[in-house]
Amino acid sequence: MEYLSDFLALGIIGLLGAISPGPDFIVVTQSALSHGRKAGIFTALGIAIGCLIHISYCILGIGVIVAQSVLLFNLIKYLGAAYLIYLGIKGILSARPHVHAQDIKPVGEAITASTAMKKGLLVNLLNPKVTLFILSIFTQVIDPLTPITIQALYGLEFGFIAFGWFALLSCILANPLLKKKLLSIQHYVEKLLGGFLILLGIKVAQFSQ
């Protein structure tokens, strides 16, 4: 019971961070709409793993080094910006998918579970804002004397919340009724999401500590 209030507070912070519009949100939306629920869920899994990696090095103290090192911070920042812009260009240049007469699912370029997971992992892992967000929580909200096992449980809580939210988002977006309504404009939605990813990439590149 001693750490219950911290778990609740961190749960709320983690949920608010997850639902905030950003690269993770757009990439999951893109995966779910373009490739279906399974791809969206595996993208969500990649994002959750990325969160756990961020939290792990913050607990170990490496996060402070990353945040204070201009070279390392900029390296992560520009790699992340380049990857977002790359995904955005792919979305804009994507060909219009074919549609079966009796099927609401577009038949386009297939995507494997590992590819979808890797996409979510890289987008999250290379986002310097996530690094600073988690670092600020673990340095300002959590008591340094909190046992490592409890801090690890905090990290797992963050990961589960991220996965749960984005997996739910994938299921909603891949709902057959919603897909049917979006099918006629899905190609344009994908291009719009690609444009947003490019803008986010530019914003990330301009981001400073």
PDB file of C-alpha atoms in Angstrom:
ATOM      1  CA  MET A   1       0.000   0.000   0.000  1.00  0.00           C
ATOM      2  CA  GLU A   2       3.004   2.263   0.556  1.00  0.00           C
ATOM      3  CA  TYR A   3       3.505   2.855  -3.175  1.00  0.00           C
ATOM      4  CA  LEU A   4      -0.150   2.651  -4.278  1.00  0.00           C
ATOM      5  CA  SER A   5      -0.553   6.415  -4.660  1.00  0.00           C
ATOM      6  CA  ASP A   6       2.603   6.535  -6.806  1.00  0.00           C
ATOM      7  CA  PHE A   7       1.280   3.725  -9.003  1.00  0.00           C
ATOM      8  CA  LEU A   8      -2.003   5.593  -9.496  1.00  0.00           C
ATOM      9  CA  ALA A   9      -0.279   8.908 -10.217  1.00  0.00           C
ATOM     10  CA  LEU A  10       2.168   7.343 -12.655  1.00  0.00           C
ATOM     11  CA  GLY A  11      -0.664   5.420 -14.313  1.00  0.00           C
ATOM     12  CA  ILE A  12      -2.527   8.666 -15.002  1.00  0.00           C
ATOM     13  CA  ILE A  13       0.651  10.371 -16.253  1.00  0.00           C
ATOM     14  CA  GLY A  14       1.451   7.390 -18.478  1.00  0.00           C
ATOM     15  CA  LEU A  15      -2.051   7.316 -19.952  1.00  0.00           C
ATOM     16  CA  LEU A  16      -2.044  11.049 -20.650  1.00  0.00           C
ATOM     17  CA  GLY A  17       1.361  10.704 -22.297  1.00  0.00           C
ATOM     18  CA  ALA A  18       0.165   7.789 -24.442  1.00  0.00           C
ATOM     19  CA  ILE A  19      -3.042   9.438 -25.687  1.00  0.00           C
ATOM     20  CA  SER A  20      -1.292  12.711 -26.541  1.00  0.00           C
ATOM     21  CA  PRO A  21      -1.092  13.084 -30.351  1.00  0.00           C
ATOM     22  CA  GLY A  22       2.429  12.446 -31.577  1.00  0.00           C
ATOM     23  CA  PRO A  23       4.576  10.120 -33.711  1.00  0.00           C
ATOM     24  CA  ASP A  24       3.434   6.984 -31.834  1.00  0.00           C
ATOM     25  CA  PHE A  25      -0.241   7.831 -32.348  1.00  0.00           C
ATOM     26  CA  ILE A  26       0.190   8.542 -36.054  1.00  0.00           C
ATOM     27  CA  VAL A  27       2.299   5.436 -36.745  1.00  0.00           C
ATOM     28  CA  VAL A  28      -0.230   3.146 -35.040  1.00  0.00           C
ATOM     29  CA  THR A  29      -3.065   4.831 -36.938  1.00  0.00           C
ATOM     30  CA  GLN A  30      -1.187   4.402 -40.206  1.00  0.00           C
ATOM     31  CA  SER A  31      -0.451   0.725 -39.516  1.00  0.00           C
ATOM     32  CA  ALA A  32      -4.010  -0.121 -38.456  1.00  0.00           C
ATOM     33  CA  LEU A  33      -5.680   1.661 -41.363  1.00  0.00           C
ATOM     34  CA  SER A  34      -3.247   0.474 -44.028  1.00  0.00           C
ATOM     35  CA  HIS A  35      -2.484  -3.055 -42.873  1.00  0.00           C
ATOM     36  CA  GLY A  36      -5.181  -4.046 -40.396  1.00  0.00           C
ATOM     37  CA  ARG A  37      -5.638  -4.723 -36.704  1.00  0.00           C
ATOM     38  CA  LYS A  38      -2.771  -7.217 -36.358  1.00  0.00           C
ATOM     39  CA  ALA A  39      -0.228  -4.779 -37.788  1.00  0.00           C
ATOM     40  CA  GLY A  40      -1.535  -2.034 -35.511  1.00  0.00           C
ATOM     41  CA  ILE A  41      -1.267  -4.256 -32.425  1.00  0.00           C
ATOM     42  CA  PHE A  42       2.295  -5.291 -33.255  1.00  0.00           C
ATOM     43  CA  THR A  43       3.190  -1.633 -33.827  1.00  0.00           C
ATOM     44  CA  ALA A  44       1.730  -0.957 -30.370  1.00  0.00           C
ATOM     45  CA  LEU A  45       3.887  -3.763 -28.976  1.00  0.00           C
ATOM     46  CA  GLY A  46       6.987  -2.169 -30.487  1.00  0.00           C
ATOM     47  CA  ILE A  47       6.071   1.159 -28.868  1.00  0.00           C
ATOM     48  CA  ALA A  48       5.615  -0.543 -25.489  1.00  0.00           C
ATOM     49  CA  ILE A  49       9.022  -2.231 -25.786  1.00  0.00           C
ATOM     50  CA  GLY A  50      10.523   1.151 -26.668  1.00  0.00           C
ATOM     51  CA  CYS A  51       9.007   2.626 -23.489  1.00  0.00           C
ATOM     52  CA  LEU A  52      10.485  -0.199 -21.414  1.00  0.00           C
ATOM     53  CA  ILE A  53      13.937   0.421 -22.919  1.00  0.00           C
ATOM     54  CA  HIS A  54      13.675   4.155 -22.163  1.00  0.00           C
ATOM     55  CA  ILE A  55      12.641   3.395 -18.592  1.00  0.00           C
ATOM     56  CA  SER A  56      15.392   0.803 -18.133  1.00  0.00           C
ATOM     57  CA  TYR A  57      18.224   3.173 -18.980  1.00  0.00           C
ATOM     58  CA  CYS A  58      16.609   5.959 -16.955  1.00  0.00           C
ATOM     59  CA  ILE A  59      16.540   3.672 -13.908  1.00  0.00           C
ATOM     60  CA  LEU A  60      20.195   2.788 -14.509  1.00  0.00           C
ATOM     61  CA  GLY A  61      21.102   6.476 -14.727  1.00  0.00           C
ATOM     62  CA  ILE A  62      22.124   6.392 -18.380  1.00  0.00           C
ATOM     63  CA  GLY A  63      19.178   8.641 -19.218  1.00  0.00           C
ATOM     64  CA  VAL A  64      20.866  11.511 -17.395  1.00  0.00           C
ATOM     65  CA  ILE A  65      23.983  11.029 -19.513  1.00  0.00           C
ATOM     66  CA  VAL A  66      21.917  11.037 -22.713  1.00  0.00           C
ATOM     67  CA  ALA A  67      20.006  14.143 -21.683  1.00  0.00           C
ATOM     68  CA  GLN A  68      23.183  16.020 -20.729  1.00  0.00           C
ATOM     69  CA  SER A  69      25.295  14.921 -23.697  1.00  0.00           C
ATOM     70  CA  VAL A  70      24.685  17.225 -26.648  1.00  0.00           C
ATOM     71  CA  LEU A  71      26.265  14.729 -29.044  1.00  0.00           C
ATOM     72  CA  LEU A  72      24.193  11.721 -27.955  1.00  0.00           C
ATOM     73  CA  PHE A  73      21.001  13.749 -27.682  1.00  0.00           C
ATOM     74  CA  ASN A  74      21.423  15.231 -31.153  1.00  0.00           C
ATOM     75  CA  LEU A  75      22.303  11.832 -32.609  1.00  0.00           C
ATOM     76  CA  ILE A  76      19.049  10.347 -31.302  1.00  0.00           C
ATOM     77  CA  LYS A  77      17.136  13.450 -32.358  1.00  0.00           C
ATOM     78  CA  TYR A  78      18.328  13.485 -35.973  1.00  0.00           C
ATOM     79  CA  LEU A  79      18.021   9.728 -36.428  1.00  0.00           C
ATOM     80  CA  GLY A  80      14.464   9.930 -35.137  1.00  0.00           C
ATOM     81  CA  ALA A  81      13.640  12.900 -37.368  1.00  0.00           C
ATOM     82  CA  ALA A  82      15.081  11.132 -40.424  1.00  0.00           C
ATOM     83  CA  TYR A  83      13.070   7.977 -39.707  1.00  0.00           C
ATOM     84  CA  LEU A  84       9.806   9.896 -39.288  1.00  0.00           C
ATOM     85  CA  ILE A  85      10.405  11.772 -42.530  1.00  0.00           C
ATOM     86  CA  TYR A  86      11.215   8.480 -44.275  1.00  0.00           C
ATOM     87  CA  LEU A  87       7.928   6.932 -43.067  1.00  0.00           C
ATOM     88  CA  GLY A  88       6.069  10.077 -44.093  1.00  0.00           C
ATOM     89  CA  ILE A  89       7.486  10.024 -47.626  1.00  0.00           C
ATOM     90  CA  LYS A  90       6.587   6.322 -47.933  1.00  0.00           C
ATOM     91  CA  GLY A  91       3.026   7.145 -46.918  1.00  0.00           C
ATOM     92  CA  ILE A  92       2.718   9.999 -49.400  1.00  0.00           C
ATOM     93  CA  LEU A  93       4.178   7.950 -52.248  1.00  0.00           C
ATOM     94  CA  SER A  94       2.076   4.855 -51.483  1.00  0.00           C
ATOM     95  CA  ALA A  95       0.073   3.553 -54.427  1.00  0.00           C
ATOM     96  CA  ARG A  96      -3.694   3.425 -54.305  1.00  0.00           C
ATOM     97  CA  PRO A  97      -4.655  -0.050 -53.001  1.00  0.00           C
ATOM     98  CA  HIS A  98      -6.944  -2.372 -54.942  1.00  0.00           C
ATOM     99  CA  VAL A  99     -10.163  -3.507 -53.324  1.00  0.00           C
ATOM    100  CA  HIS A 100     -11.979  -6.797 -53.719  1.00  0.00           C
ATOM    101  CA  ALA A 101     -15.579  -6.394 -54.728  1.00  0.00           C
ATOM    102  CA  GLN A 102     -16.790  -8.394 -51.713  1.00  0.00           C
ATOM    103  CA  ASP A 103     -14.090  -7.456 -49.257  1.00  0.00           C
ATOM    104  CA  ILE A 104     -13.620  -4.176 -47.433  1.00  0.00           C
ATOM    105  CA  LYS A 105      -9.931  -4.793 -46.852  1.00  0.00           C
ATOM    106  CA  PRO A 106      -7.503  -3.089 -49.240  1.00  0.00           C
ATOM    107  CA  VAL A 107      -5.067  -5.374 -50.986  1.00  0.00           C
ATOM    108  CA  GLY A 108      -1.809  -3.500 -50.895  1.00  0.00           C
ATOM    109  CA  GLU A 109       1.741  -4.077 -49.781  1.00  0.00           C
ATOM    110  CA  ALA A 110       1.795  -6.717 -47.027  1.00  0.00           C
ATOM    111  CA  ILE A 111       3.543  -6.020 -43.746  1.00  0.00           C
ATOM    112  CA  THR A 112       4.867  -8.670 -41.379  1.00  0.00           C
ATOM    113  CA  ALA A 113       4.408  -8.663 -37.610  1.00  0.00           C
ATOM    114  CA  SER A 114       8.143  -8.110 -37.089  1.00  0.00           C
ATOM    115  CA  THR A 115       8.172  -5.168 -39.508  1.00  0.00           C
ATOM    116  CA  ALA A 116       5.211  -3.562 -37.769  1.00  0.00           C
ATOM    117  CA  MET A 117       6.803  -4.080 -34.348  1.00  0.00           C
ATOM    118  CA  LYS A 118      10.128  -2.699 -35.556  1.00  0.00           C
ATOM    119  CA  LYS A 119       8.377   0.402 -36.889  1.00  0.00           C
ATOM    120  CA  GLY A 120       6.747   1.107 -33.524  1.00  0.00           C
ATOM    121  CA  LEU A 121       9.980   0.386 -31.648  1.00  0.00           C
ATOM    122  CA  LEU A 122      12.131   2.711 -33.755  1.00  0.00           C
ATOM    123  CA  VAL A 123       9.630   5.574 -33.761  1.00  0.00           C
ATOM    124  CA  ASN A 124       9.385   5.449 -29.960  1.00  0.00           C
ATOM    125  CA  LEU A 125      13.035   4.724 -29.257  1.00  0.00           C
ATOM    126  CA  LEU A 126      14.334   7.522 -31.495  1.00  0.00           C
ATOM    127  CA  ASN A 127      11.980  10.157 -30.102  1.00  0.00           C
ATOM    128  CA  PRO A 128      14.015  12.446 -27.792  1.00  0.00           C
ATOM    129  CA  LYS A 129      10.802  13.829 -26.288  1.00  0.00           C
ATOM    130  CA  VAL A 130       9.999  10.389 -24.877  1.00  0.00           C
ATOM    131  CA  THR A 131      13.492  10.219 -23.376  1.00  0.00           C
ATOM    132  CA  LEU A 132      13.072  13.544 -21.586  1.00  0.00           C
ATOM    133  CA  PHE A 133       9.448  12.804 -20.606  1.00  0.00           C
ATOM    134  CA  ILE A 134      10.340   9.537 -18.867  1.00  0.00           C
ATOM    135  CA  LEU A 135      13.548  10.946 -17.430  1.00  0.00           C
ATOM    136  CA  SER A 136      11.682  13.872 -15.884  1.00  0.00           C
ATOM    137  CA  ILE A 137       9.219  11.478 -14.261  1.00  0.00           C
ATOM    138  CA  PHE A 138      11.885   9.196 -12.845  1.00  0.00           C
ATOM    139  CA  THR A 139      14.006  12.075 -11.536  1.00  0.00           C
ATOM    140  CA  GLN A 140      11.274  14.376 -10.213  1.00  0.00           C
ATOM    141  CA  VAL A 141       8.274  12.217  -9.341  1.00  0.00           C
ATOM    142  CA  ILE A 142       9.907   9.019  -8.064  1.00  0.00           C
ATOM    143  CA  ASP A 143      11.928   9.043  -4.850  1.00  0.00           C
ATOM    144  CA  PRO A 144      15.568   8.047  -5.535  1.00  0.00           C
ATOM    145  CA  LEU A 145      15.345   5.754  -2.498  1.00  0.00           C
ATOM    146  CA  THR A 146      12.496   3.757  -4.045  1.00  0.00           C
ATOM    147  CA  PRO A 147      13.638   0.113  -4.403  1.00  0.00           C
ATOM    148  CA  ILE A 148      14.744  -0.902  -7.905  1.00  0.00           C
ATOM    149  CA  THR A 149      12.070  -3.639  -7.989  1.00  0.00           C
ATOM    150  CA  ILE A 150       9.342  -1.046  -7.400  1.00  0.00           C
ATOM    151  CA  GLN A 151      10.822   1.227 -10.062  1.00  0.00           C
ATOM    152  CA  ALA A 152      10.847  -1.746 -12.443  1.00  0.00           C
ATOM    153  CA  LEU A 153       7.149  -2.301 -11.690  1.00  0.00           C
ATOM    154  CA  TYR A 154       6.539   1.377 -12.461  1.00  0.00           C
ATOM    155  CA  GLY A 155       8.239   0.790 -15.790  1.00  0.00           C
ATOM    156  CA  LEU A 156       6.117  -2.269 -16.543  1.00  0.00           C
ATOM    157  CA  GLU A 157       3.037  -0.217 -15.706  1.00  0.00           C
ATOM    158  CA  PHE A 158       4.070   2.391 -18.292  1.00  0.00           C
ATOM    159  CA  GLY A 159       4.689  -0.323 -20.880  1.00  0.00           C
ATOM    160  CA  PHE A 160       1.345  -2.032 -20.286  1.00  0.00           C
ATOM    161  CA  ILE A 161      -0.522   1.270 -20.453  1.00  0.00           C
ATOM    162  CA  ALA A 162       1.160   2.221 -23.740  1.00  0.00           C
ATOM    163  CA  PHE A 163       0.460  -1.183 -25.252  1.00  0.00           C
ATOM    164  CA  GLY A 164      -3.130  -1.276 -23.983  1.00  0.00           C
ATOM    165  CA  TRP A 165      -3.994   2.157 -25.333  1.00  0.00           C
ATOM    166  CA  PHE A 166      -2.441   1.717 -28.768  1.00  0.00           C
ATOM    167  CA  ALA A 167      -3.765  -1.851 -29.130  1.00  0.00           C
ATOM    168  CA  LEU A 168      -7.252  -0.530 -28.335  1.00  0.00           C
ATOM    169  CA  LEU A 169      -6.769   2.254 -30.877  1.00  0.00           C
ATOM    170  CA  SER A 170      -5.769  -0.340 -33.484  1.00  0.00           C
ATOM    171  CA  CYS A 171      -8.878  -2.430 -32.809  1.00  0.00           C
ATOM    172  CA  ILE A 172     -11.111   0.646 -33.120  1.00  0.00           C
ATOM    173  CA  LEU A 173      -9.523   1.814 -36.374  1.00  0.00           C
ATOM    174  CA  ALA A 174      -9.585  -1.697 -37.872  1.00  0.00           C
ATOM    175  CA  ASN A 175     -13.262  -2.179 -37.040  1.00  0.00           C
ATOM    176  CA  PRO A 176     -15.010  -3.405 -40.232  1.00  0.00           C
ATOM    177  CA  LEU A 177     -17.760  -0.771 -40.044  1.00  0.00           C
ATOM    178  CA  LEU A 178     -15.275   2.070 -39.628  1.00  0.00           C
ATOM    179  CA  LYS A 179     -12.979   0.618 -42.303  1.00  0.00           C
ATOM    180  CA  LYS A 180     -15.903   0.427 -44.708  1.00  0.00           C
ATOM    181  CA  LYS A 181     -16.694   4.099 -44.171  1.00  0.00           C
ATOM    182  CA  LEU A 182     -13.049   5.111 -44.512  1.00  0.00           C
ATOM    183  CA  LEU A 183     -12.262   2.885 -47.479  1.00  0.00           C
ATOM    184  CA  SER A 184     -13.116   5.459 -50.123  1.00  0.00           C
ATOM    185  CA  ILE A 185     -10.806   8.041 -48.574  1.00  0.00           C
ATOM    186  CA  GLN A 186      -8.248   5.705 -46.958  1.00  0.00           C
ATOM    187  CA  HIS A 187      -5.649   6.408 -49.641  1.00  0.00           C
ATOM    188  CA  TYR A 188      -5.901  10.144 -48.950  1.00  0.00           C
ATOM    189  CA  VAL A 189      -5.868   9.572 -45.183  1.00  0.00           C
ATOM    190  CA  GLU A 190      -2.597   7.659 -45.551  1.00  0.00           C
ATOM    191  CA  LYS A 191      -1.088  10.535 -47.530  1.00  0.00           C
ATOM    192  CA  LEU A 192      -2.325  12.986 -44.888  1.00  0.00           C
ATOM    193  CA  LEU A 193      -0.753  10.883 -42.129  1.00  0.00           C
ATOM    194  CA  GLY A 194       2.451  10.773 -44.167  1.00  0.00           C
ATOM    195  CA  GLY A 195       2.433  14.560 -44.300  1.00  0.00           C
ATOM    196  CA  PHE A 196       1.962  14.741 -40.534  1.00  0.00           C
ATOM    197  CA  LEU A 197       4.901  12.359 -40.027  1.00  0.00           C
ATOM    198  CA  ILE A 198       7.123  14.590 -42.154  1.00  0.00           C
ATOM    199  CA  LEU A 199       6.050  17.655 -40.153  1.00  0.00           C
ATOM    200  CA  LEU A 200       6.704  15.788 -36.907  1.00  0.00           C
ATOM    201  CA  GLY A 201      10.112  14.764 -38.216  1.00  0.00           C
ATOM    202  CA  ILE A 202      10.965  18.388 -38.923  1.00  0.00           C
ATOM    203  CA  LYS A 203       9.666  19.362 -35.477  1.00  0.00           C
ATOM    204  CA  VAL A 204      11.766  16.669 -33.804  1.00  0.00           C
ATOM    205  CA  ALA A 205      14.848  17.861 -35.704  1.00  0.00           C
ATOM    206  CA  GLN A 206      14.270  21.378 -34.340  1.00  0.00           C
ATOM    207  CA  PHE A 207      13.632  20.149 -30.798  1.00  0.00           C
ATOM    208  CA  SER A 208      16.135  21.317 -28.182  1.00  0.00           C
ATOM    209  CA  GLN A 209      16.668  20.368 -24.551  1.00  0.00           C
TER     210      GLN A 209
END
